[in-house]
Coordinates of C-alpha atoms in Angstrom, one line a residue:
M1 CA -145.7 50.9 -54.1
S2 CA -142.1 48.9 -54.2
K3 CA -139.4 51.8 -53.9
L4 CA -137.0 48.2 -55.5
A5 CA -134.8 50.9 -58.5
D6 CA -132.5 50.6 -61.5
V7 CA -129.4 51.6 -59.6
R8 CA -128.6 52.6 -63.9
A9 CA -131.2 54.5 -63.5
V10 CA -131.6 56.7 -60.2
V11 CA -127.8 57.7 -61.1
D12 CA -129.3 59.3 -64.6
S13 CA -131.2 61.3 -62.2
I14 CA -128.3 63.3 -60.2
A15 CA -128.3 66.7 -62.2
D16 CA -125.0 68.1 -63.0
G17 CA -124.2 70.9 -59.6
A18 CA -125.6 68.4 -57.1
T19 CA -124.1 67.4 -53.5
L20 CA -124.4 64.1 -52.8
V21 CA -123.2 62.8 -49.5
I22 CA -121.3 59.1 -49.4
G23 CA -121.7 56.5 -46.5
G24 CA -119.3 54.4 -45.9
A25 CA -115.7 54.3 -44.1
G26 CA -112.9 52.2 -45.4
A27 CA -113.7 48.2 -46.2
S28 CA -117.0 49.2 -44.1
V29 CA -120.5 50.2 -45.8
E30 CA -119.7 51.1 -48.9
P31 CA -122.2 51.4 -51.3
D32 CA -119.8 50.7 -54.1
L33 CA -122.8 49.6 -56.6
L34 CA -123.4 52.9 -56.8
L35 CA -120.3 54.8 -56.9
E36 CA -119.1 52.2 -59.6
T37 CA -122.3 53.1 -60.8
L38 CA -121.5 56.5 -60.5
E39 CA -119.0 56.2 -62.2
R40 CA -119.4 54.4 -65.2
R41 CA -121.4 56.8 -66.1
F42 CA -119.2 60.0 -66.2
L43 CA -117.1 58.5 -68.3
E44 CA -119.4 57.4 -70.8
T45 CA -121.6 59.8 -70.6
G46 CA -119.5 63.1 -69.5
H47 CA -122.5 63.8 -66.7
P48 CA -122.8 64.5 -63.6
R49 CA -120.8 67.3 -63.8
N50 CA -119.0 69.8 -60.8
L51 CA -120.5 67.7 -58.1
T52 CA -120.1 68.5 -54.9
I53 CA -119.0 65.7 -52.7
I54 CA -119.5 65.1 -48.9
A55 CA -117.6 61.9 -47.6
P56 CA -117.5 62.3 -43.7
M57 CA -115.7 59.6 -43.5
L58 CA -113.2 57.5 -46.1
P59 CA -115.1 55.2 -47.7
G60 CA -113.3 52.3 -50.0
D61 CA -110.0 50.5 -49.0
R62 CA -109.0 49.5 -52.6
P63 CA -105.6 50.7 -54.6
G64 CA -106.7 53.9 -57.0
E65 CA -110.2 51.2 -56.8
G66 CA -113.8 52.1 -55.6
G67 CA -114.4 53.9 -53.0
L68 CA -114.2 57.5 -54.3
N69 CA -111.3 57.0 -56.3
C70 CA -115.4 56.4 -58.4
I71 CA -115.2 60.3 -58.4
A72 CA -111.8 61.3 -58.6
H73 CA -112.5 62.2 -62.2
E74 CA -111.7 65.7 -63.7
G75 CA -114.3 68.4 -64.6
M76 CA -117.2 65.1 -62.5
L77 CA -115.2 66.7 -59.1
G78 CA -116.3 70.2 -58.1
R79 CA -115.6 69.9 -54.5
I80 CA -114.7 67.4 -51.9
I81 CA -115.8 67.9 -48.4
G82 CA -114.1 65.3 -46.1
S83 CA -111.9 64.2 -42.8
S84 CA -109.4 62.3 -44.0
F85 CA -108.3 61.5 -47.3
N86 CA -105.4 58.4 -48.2
R87 CA -103.3 58.7 -51.0
N88 CA -102.5 54.6 -51.2
R89 CA -106.1 55.1 -51.8
H90 CA -107.4 57.4 -53.2
P91 CA -104.6 58.6 -55.7
R92 CA -105.9 60.1 -58.0
L93 CA -108.0 62.1 -55.6
L94 CA -104.8 63.5 -53.7
D95 CA -103.4 64.4 -57.0
M96 CA -106.4 66.1 -58.0
I97 CA -106.5 68.1 -54.9
A98 CA -102.5 68.9 -55.0
A99 CA -102.6 70.3 -58.4
G100 CA -106.1 72.6 -58.0
A101 CA -108.2 70.4 -60.3
C102 CA -111.4 70.5 -57.4
D103 CA -112.0 72.8 -54.2
A104 CA -111.1 70.4 -50.5
Q105 CA -111.8 70.9 -47.3
I106 CA -111.1 68.9 -44.1
V107 CA -113.4 69.6 -41.2
G108 CA -113.5 66.9 -38.7
M109 CA -115.7 63.5 -38.6
G110 CA -117.4 64.5 -35.9
V111 CA -118.4 68.0 -36.7
L112 CA -119.5 66.4 -39.7
I113 CA -120.9 63.7 -39.2
Q114 CA -123.2 66.5 -36.2
L115 CA -123.7 68.8 -39.4
L116 CA -125.5 66.3 -41.0
H117 CA -127.8 65.6 -38.3
A118 CA -127.8 69.9 -38.0
S119 CA -128.4 69.9 -41.1
G120 CA -131.5 67.2 -41.2
A121 CA -132.7 68.8 -37.5
G122 CA -133.0 72.4 -39.2
Q123 CA -131.0 73.3 -37.2
P124 CA -129.0 76.6 -38.8
G125 CA -125.4 74.3 -38.1
V126 CA -123.6 73.0 -35.7
F127 CA -120.7 74.9 -32.6
T128 CA -117.6 73.6 -31.7
R129 CA -114.8 74.0 -29.9
A130 CA -113.3 70.8 -31.9
G131 CA -110.3 71.8 -34.1
L132 CA -109.9 76.0 -32.6
G133 CA -105.9 76.7 -32.8
S134 CA -105.3 73.8 -34.9
Y135 CA -105.7 74.2 -39.4
L136 CA -109.5 73.1 -38.7
D137 CA -109.2 76.2 -36.9
P138 CA -110.6 79.4 -39.3
R139 CA -107.9 81.6 -38.4
Q140 CA -105.3 79.3 -39.0
G141 CA -106.7 77.9 -42.8
G142 CA -109.7 76.3 -42.2
G143 CA -109.3 73.3 -43.6
R144 CA -109.0 74.6 -46.6
M145 CA -106.2 72.0 -48.7
N146 CA -105.4 74.2 -52.1
E147 CA -105.6 77.5 -52.7
R148 CA -108.5 76.9 -54.8
T149 CA -110.7 76.0 -51.9
S150 CA -111.3 80.2 -51.3
A151 CA -112.6 80.4 -48.3
P152 CA -112.9 78.0 -45.3
M153 CA -117.1 76.2 -44.1
G154 CA -116.5 77.2 -39.9
R155 CA -116.2 80.9 -38.7
I156 CA -115.6 82.0 -35.9
E157 CA -118.5 82.4 -33.1
Q158 CA -118.3 83.7 -29.0
I159 CA -121.2 82.7 -26.6
D160 CA -121.0 83.2 -22.5
G161 CA -117.1 84.2 -23.4
K162 CA -115.9 80.8 -25.1
E163 CA -114.3 80.8 -29.0
Y164 CA -116.4 78.4 -30.5
I165 CA -116.5 77.2 -34.6
F166 CA -119.3 77.5 -36.6
Y167 CA -120.2 76.1 -40.2
P168 CA -123.8 76.6 -41.4
A169 CA -126.3 74.0 -42.8
L170 CA -125.6 71.9 -45.2
H171 CA -127.6 71.8 -47.9
I172 CA -127.9 67.8 -49.5
D173 CA -129.4 66.7 -52.8
W174 CA -128.8 62.8 -53.1
A175 CA -127.7 60.7 -49.7
L176 CA -126.1 57.4 -50.9
I177 CA -126.4 54.6 -48.2
R178 CA -125.9 51.3 -47.7
G179 CA -127.9 48.2 -45.1
T180 CA -127.5 44.6 -45.3
T181 CA -131.6 43.3 -46.0
G182 CA -134.5 47.3 -47.4
D183 CA -138.4 46.2 -48.0
E184 CA -140.8 46.8 -50.4
N185 CA -141.1 50.5 -47.8
G186 CA -137.6 51.4 -48.2
Y187 CA -137.1 51.3 -44.4
V188 CA -133.1 49.7 -44.1
S189 CA -131.4 46.6 -41.9
M190 CA -127.7 47.2 -41.2
E191 CA -127.9 42.9 -39.3
E192 CA -125.0 41.7 -41.2
E193 CA -122.5 45.6 -41.5
P194 CA -120.2 45.4 -39.2
N195 CA -120.5 49.7 -38.6
T196 CA -123.9 51.7 -38.4
L197 CA -122.0 54.8 -39.5
G198 CA -124.1 57.9 -39.2
M199 CA -126.4 56.4 -42.1
V200 CA -129.5 57.7 -40.9
E201 CA -128.0 61.2 -40.2
L202 CA -126.7 60.9 -43.9
A203 CA -130.4 59.8 -44.9
L204 CA -131.8 62.5 -42.1
A205 CA -129.5 65.1 -44.4
A206 CA -130.6 65.2 -47.8
H207 CA -135.2 64.1 -46.9
A208 CA -134.3 67.6 -44.7
S209 CA -133.4 69.3 -47.9
G210 CA -135.8 68.3 -50.2
G211 CA -133.3 65.9 -51.9
R212 CA -133.4 61.6 -52.5
V213 CA -132.0 59.0 -50.3
V214 CA -131.0 55.8 -52.2
A215 CA -130.1 52.8 -50.2
Q216 CA -127.7 50.1 -51.4
V217 CA -128.9 46.5 -50.1
K218 CA -127.9 43.4 -50.6
R219 CA -132.3 41.8 -50.4
L220 CA -135.2 43.0 -50.7
A221 CA -137.3 41.8 -48.4
R222 CA -140.9 42.3 -47.9
R223 CA -142.5 45.0 -47.3
Q224 CA -143.6 45.1 -43.3
S225 CA -141.6 41.7 -42.6
L226 CA -137.5 43.5 -41.2
D227 CA -137.4 43.1 -37.4
P228 CA -137.8 46.2 -36.6
R229 CA -135.1 46.2 -33.5
L230 CA -132.4 45.8 -37.0
V231 CA -133.8 49.3 -39.3
R232 CA -131.8 51.4 -38.7
V233 CA -132.7 53.9 -41.8
P234 CA -136.8 54.1 -41.9
G235 CA -138.7 54.7 -44.9
P236 CA -139.6 57.1 -45.3
L237 CA -136.4 58.8 -45.1
V238 CA -135.9 56.4 -48.2
D239 CA -136.7 57.1 -51.9
H240 CA -135.0 54.0 -53.6
I241 CA -133.9 50.7 -52.7
V242 CA -130.7 49.3 -54.7
V243 CA -130.5 45.5 -54.6
H244 CA -127.1 44.7 -54.5
P245 CA -127.2 40.7 -54.5
T246 CA -123.1 40.4 -53.8
Q247 CA -122.5 42.7 -51.9
R248 CA -119.6 42.2 -49.6
Q249 CA -119.9 42.9 -45.6
V250 CA -116.7 44.6 -46.5
S251 CA -114.5 45.7 -49.4
P252 CA -113.8 42.9 -51.6
S253 CA -109.3 44.2 -50.8
M254 CA -108.5 40.8 -51.2
A255 CA -105.9 41.9 -48.9
D256 CA -108.8 41.7 -46.1
P257 CA -108.6 38.1 -44.7
L258 CA -112.9 39.6 -43.2
A259 CA -113.2 39.9 -47.2
G260 CA -116.6 36.9 -46.6
W261 CA -119.0 37.3 -44.2
S262 CA -118.2 37.2 -40.4
P263 CA -120.5 36.3 -37.7
F264 CA -117.8 37.2 -35.2
L265 CA -117.9 41.0 -36.6
V266 CA -121.8 41.8 -36.0
G267 CA -122.3 40.2 -32.1
A268 CA -123.3 36.7 -33.9
L269 CA -121.0 35.2 -32.9
R270 CA -117.5 35.4 -31.0
T271 CA -114.6 33.7 -31.7
P272 CA -111.3 32.4 -29.4
L273 CA -109.0 35.2 -29.4
D274 CA -106.5 32.4 -27.4
N275 CA -104.4 30.7 -30.4
L276 CA -103.8 34.7 -32.3
P277 CA -100.2 34.9 -32.6
A278 CA -98.1 37.4 -30.5
M279 CA -96.5 40.9 -31.9
P280 CA -93.8 40.1 -33.2
P281 CA -90.9 41.9 -31.6
G282 CA -89.2 44.8 -32.9
A283 CA -89.9 48.6 -32.1
V284 CA -93.3 48.8 -32.2
R285 CA -94.1 45.8 -30.0
L286 CA -92.4 48.0 -27.7
L287 CA -93.2 50.8 -27.5
L288 CA -96.7 49.6 -27.6
R289 CA -95.7 47.4 -23.9
R290 CA -94.4 50.9 -22.4
A291 CA -97.9 52.6 -24.0
A292 CA -100.3 49.8 -22.7
L293 CA -98.5 50.8 -18.6
E294 CA -101.0 53.7 -19.1
L295 CA -104.2 51.8 -19.0
R296 CA -105.9 51.9 -15.7
A297 CA -108.3 49.0 -14.5
G298 CA -111.9 51.0 -15.6
D299 CA -110.3 52.8 -19.1
V300 CA -112.4 54.4 -21.8
V301 CA -110.5 54.1 -24.3
N302 CA -109.6 55.1 -27.8
L303 CA -108.3 54.5 -30.0
G304 CA -106.1 56.3 -33.0
A305 CA -105.6 55.3 -36.7
G306 CA -102.5 53.0 -36.7
I307 CA -99.8 51.8 -34.3
P308 CA -102.5 52.5 -31.9
T309 CA -105.1 50.1 -33.2
H310 CA -102.8 47.1 -32.1
L311 CA -102.7 48.0 -28.5
P312 CA -105.5 45.4 -27.6
R313 CA -103.8 43.0 -28.9
I314 CA -100.5 43.4 -26.3
A315 CA -103.3 44.0 -23.9
L316 CA -105.2 40.3 -25.2
E317 CA -101.5 39.4 -24.7
E318 CA -101.2 40.1 -21.0
G319 CA -105.0 39.3 -19.5
A320 CA -105.8 43.1 -19.6
L321 CA -108.4 42.8 -22.6
D322 CA -110.8 42.6 -20.3
R323 CA -109.7 45.1 -18.2
V324 CA -111.2 48.3 -19.7
I325 CA -113.7 49.3 -22.6
F326 CA -110.8 48.9 -26.1
T327 CA -113.9 51.9 -29.2
N328 CA -112.8 53.8 -31.9
E329 CA -114.2 55.9 -34.2
H330 CA -116.7 54.1 -35.8
G331 CA -118.8 53.4 -33.0
I332 CA -117.0 49.5 -31.5
F333 CA -117.5 49.1 -28.1
G334 CA -115.3 46.7 -26.7
G335 CA -113.5 42.9 -28.4
L336 CA -110.2 43.0 -30.3
M337 CA -109.4 46.1 -33.7
A338 CA -109.7 43.7 -36.5
T339 CA -106.4 44.9 -37.4
A340 CA -105.1 41.7 -35.0
I341 CA -106.0 39.8 -37.9
G342 CA -104.4 41.9 -40.9
G343 CA -108.4 43.3 -41.3
S344 CA -109.6 46.8 -41.3
F345 CA -109.2 49.6 -38.8
V346 CA -112.7 50.3 -38.4
P347 CA -115.1 46.9 -37.1
A348 CA -113.6 44.6 -34.2
L349 CA -114.0 41.6 -33.3
N350 CA -116.1 40.7 -30.0
P351 CA -117.5 44.3 -29.6
D352 CA -119.5 44.8 -26.9
A353 CA -121.4 47.4 -28.8
I354 CA -122.1 48.8 -32.3
M355 CA -123.4 52.2 -32.2
D356 CA -123.5 54.8 -34.2
S357 CA -121.7 57.4 -35.5
G358 CA -123.7 60.4 -34.2
F359 CA -123.9 59.1 -30.6
Q360 CA -120.6 58.0 -30.6
F361 CA -119.1 61.5 -31.0
A362 CA -121.6 62.7 -28.6
F363 CA -120.2 60.9 -26.0
Y364 CA -116.2 62.0 -27.0
D365 CA -117.6 65.5 -27.0
G366 CA -119.3 65.4 -24.3
G367 CA -115.6 64.1 -22.4
G368 CA -116.5 60.2 -22.3
L369 CA -113.4 58.5 -22.3
D370 CA -110.4 58.9 -20.6
V371 CA -107.6 58.2 -22.1
T372 CA -106.7 57.9 -25.6
F373 CA -103.7 56.3 -27.6
L374 CA -103.4 58.0 -31.1
G375 CA -100.6 57.7 -34.4
V376 CA -98.2 60.8 -34.9
G377 CA -96.6 62.1 -38.4
E378 CA -94.1 63.9 -36.9
V379 CA -94.2 66.1 -33.6
D380 CA -92.0 69.5 -32.4
G381 CA -90.1 70.7 -29.7
S382 CA -93.7 72.0 -28.0
G383 CA -95.0 69.2 -28.0
D384 CA -97.1 69.9 -31.9
V385 CA -98.1 66.7 -33.6
N386 CA -99.1 67.3 -36.9
V387 CA -101.2 64.2 -38.6
S388 CA -102.7 65.6 -41.7
R389 CA -100.9 67.0 -44.7
F390 CA -96.9 66.3 -45.6
G391 CA -96.6 68.7 -48.7
A392 CA -98.6 67.5 -51.4
E393 CA -99.8 63.8 -49.2
I394 CA -102.8 66.1 -47.7
N395 CA -104.4 63.4 -44.9
G396 CA -106.2 64.7 -42.4
S397 CA -107.8 64.3 -39.5
G398 CA -110.5 62.1 -39.3
G399 CA -112.3 62.2 -35.7
F400 CA -109.4 63.2 -34.8
N401 CA -109.6 66.8 -33.4
N402 CA -113.7 65.3 -31.7
I403 CA -111.4 63.3 -29.9
I404 CA -108.8 65.1 -28.1
E405 CA -111.5 67.8 -27.4
R406 CA -112.7 66.9 -23.5
T407 CA -110.2 63.5 -22.8
P408 CA -108.1 64.3 -19.9
R409 CA -104.7 61.5 -20.8
I410 CA -103.6 62.2 -24.0
V411 CA -100.7 59.0 -25.7
F412 CA -99.2 59.8 -28.9
C413 CA -97.4 56.4 -29.4
T414 CA -94.5 57.0 -32.0
S415 CA -90.8 55.1 -33.2
F416 CA -88.9 57.5 -32.8
A417 CA -87.6 57.1 -36.4
S418 CA -89.8 55.6 -39.5
G419 CA -88.5 54.4 -42.3
G420 CA -86.2 51.2 -42.1
L421 CA -85.7 51.2 -37.8
D422 CA -84.3 48.4 -36.7
V423 CA -83.9 47.6 -32.8
A424 CA -82.4 45.0 -30.7
V425 CA -82.9 44.1 -26.9
A426 CA -80.0 41.3 -25.9
E427 CA -80.0 41.5 -21.5
G428 CA -82.2 43.8 -21.6
Q429 CA -80.6 46.3 -22.7
L430 CA -81.7 48.5 -26.1
S431 CA -79.8 48.8 -29.4
I432 CA -80.3 50.8 -32.5
V433 CA -80.1 48.4 -35.3
R434 CA -80.4 50.8 -38.0
E435 CA -81.7 53.7 -37.8
G436 CA -85.1 55.1 -40.2
R437 CA -84.5 57.3 -42.8
S438 CA -87.1 60.1 -41.7
A439 CA -86.9 61.2 -38.7
K440 CA -90.8 61.7 -36.4
F441 CA -89.1 64.6 -34.2
V442 CA -88.5 68.3 -36.5
P443 CA -88.5 72.1 -35.5
A444 CA -91.5 73.0 -36.7
V445 CA -94.4 70.4 -37.7
E446 CA -95.4 71.8 -40.7
Q447 CA -99.1 71.6 -39.8
R448 CA -100.4 71.9 -37.0
T449 CA -103.2 69.2 -36.1
F450 CA -103.0 68.7 -32.5
N451 CA -101.6 72.0 -31.0
A452 CA -99.7 71.4 -27.5
A453 CA -100.5 74.9 -25.7
R454 CA -104.3 75.2 -25.8
A455 CA -104.0 71.0 -24.3
L456 CA -101.6 72.1 -21.7
G457 CA -103.9 75.0 -20.5
Q458 CA -107.0 72.8 -20.5
G459 CA -105.4 70.1 -18.1
Q460 CA -104.8 67.9 -20.3
Q461 CA -102.2 65.5 -19.4
V462 CA -99.8 64.8 -22.6
R463 CA -97.4 62.1 -22.8
Y464 CA -95.2 60.8 -26.2
V465 CA -94.2 57.2 -25.7
T466 CA -91.5 55.9 -27.9
E467 CA -90.0 53.2 -28.1
R468 CA -86.5 53.9 -27.1
A469 CA -87.8 57.5 -24.9
V470 CA -90.8 59.0 -23.1
F471 CA -91.7 62.3 -22.9
D472 CA -94.2 64.3 -21.1
L473 CA -95.7 67.6 -21.4
G474 CA -94.3 70.6 -19.5
P475 CA -95.3 74.4 -19.7
S476 CA -91.8 74.9 -22.8
G477 CA -93.5 71.3 -23.8
L478 CA -91.2 68.2 -24.9
V479 CA -89.7 67.2 -21.3
L480 CA -87.8 63.8 -21.2
A481 CA -89.2 62.0 -19.3
E482 CA -88.1 58.2 -19.0
L483 CA -84.9 56.1 -21.5
A484 CA -85.1 53.0 -22.5
P485 CA -81.7 51.1 -21.5
G486 CA -79.2 50.7 -23.5
I487 CA -79.6 54.6 -24.6
G488 CA -78.1 58.0 -22.9
I489 CA -79.7 62.0 -22.6
D490 CA -76.1 61.4 -25.6
D491 CA -78.8 59.7 -27.6
I492 CA -82.0 61.9 -27.1
R493 CA -80.1 64.7 -27.8
A494 CA -78.6 63.8 -30.3
K495 CA -81.7 62.7 -32.3
L496 CA -83.9 66.4 -31.8
P497 CA -83.9 69.0 -33.7
F498 CA -84.7 71.3 -30.6
E499 CA -83.2 71.7 -26.9
L500 CA -83.7 69.1 -24.8
D501 CA -85.2 69.8 -21.3
V502 CA -84.6 66.5 -19.3
S503 CA -87.1 65.9 -16.0
P504 CA -85.5 66.1 -12.6
Q505 CA -87.1 63.1 -12.2
L506 CA -85.8 61.3 -15.3
R507 CA -86.2 57.3 -14.5
P508 CA -85.6 54.9 -16.6
M509 CA -88.4 53.0 -18.9
D510 CA -89.8 50.0 -16.5
T511 CA -87.1 46.8 -17.3
T512 CA -90.0 44.5 -17.3
L513 CA -90.6 45.6 -21.4
F514 CA -87.1 44.9 -22.2
N515 CA -86.8 41.3 -20.6
E516 CA -90.8 40.0 -21.9
G517 CA -91.8 39.8 -18.5
P518 CA -94.8 40.0 -17.5
L519 CA -97.1 43.4 -17.3
D520 CA -98.8 45.2 -14.9
I521 CA -102.2 46.3 -17.2
A522 CA -104.9 47.7 -15.7
S523 CA -104.6 46.6 -13.0
E524 CA -105.4 49.6 -10.8
P525 CA -108.9 50.9 -10.9
Q526 CA -108.6 54.9 -11.7
E527 CA -109.8 57.6 -9.5
R528 CA -113.9 57.9 -11.7
R529 CA -114.2 62.0 -12.4
S530 CA -116.8 63.6 -11.1

């Protein structure tokens, strides 16, 4: 019997109070037809009500529409569990959280994926050290995002004298997933999807809970006609196949040049990269060129969201793209993040491998990375970093805490200030033409996403790179280690709301950065860890 189903009939089966897990991240693998039909049903009938939504990633990148906007209605949403949020994409949802119109809980992206796997395997839950000492620690709020959310999901447990956060298994009523092709027996392949994003973990959790799995696909195939090597979700896990013939490979955002199908995102073809324009001059280019000097030949690198996603462009310009292996939390190994041409951070051009999210976070948690480059919302004198919350603006932290837990070298990349910052370079000297309106260096971070003291205690090397100075993490906090030519110690001191500690070995930033000479990137192999 075919598992093909009518989308409205499936959505009409979702009961009030149900728990739904929703796949997708940004522009990739968004089950948009399912979400839009679910929203239409609620607006027409007032049901389903009081849903619990679990979104391990952040599906949808169209401002104010699609993605999680579809469930952001009072009465419809009772509780949301996710790893990150974004006001530009989902303003109504952020307003609901800030107003206490729903419970809101942040759990790290890697932990959520692992928790879905554990739930699908009949395990009691997940033990993790990722998030200890941060806002995700149950003793520091446990990821609760408003006062309505009464208790954190996790609790502290000890195993062999070590602390862990324990998250109990989840019960899932519905999994809304997506692929490219589904056959009549429910097998789902993902040959045109630029990422896989844990679809099988979502399906497994719902199936083991006695729930139902509905897969949105672009086309239906005859039973047993799919290439088994391309199948990512096996038929026994899938209850319904819904066909969306106009499904786009990535979100149909008008701003996204990859809105059509691209073979370059799935490895079917490789696009030449030689003619990509250089990054424009300015503070971001300067700091990324300095950050690139942290690369060593053979490094396995994670790139966080924001400024670091452009680091491969610098490596490409310097002929070093093939000397290191860039990855992101969404399963990408190698290639050039699609942000290089104005696309989404989630997929990549010319990837060497597209792995599933469960593997990617197991690899990260197991210490597979050599170095990570991460963005900064704000940083204080102790070296603590906040990327997760700014007043009523709730960002969460995605895979941040899994990424940093076992990575030996951490490089934070940030302009010294944001909002209108303008710099100039003349005769090898940096000058600040116009200071940014918003300070990045603050007396104390509003929320601790990165615990500097804990990282130092674990022996991790931490560096903070800006366009005008480089700081290292020392026993007492930030230590000024490098200065740009044209910038004095007093210039830095005047901009910091805390006492400046200056390294006795203070040195100038590499002069090559300020005359656009070739950089020596990743030319020396690193010593591999045993």
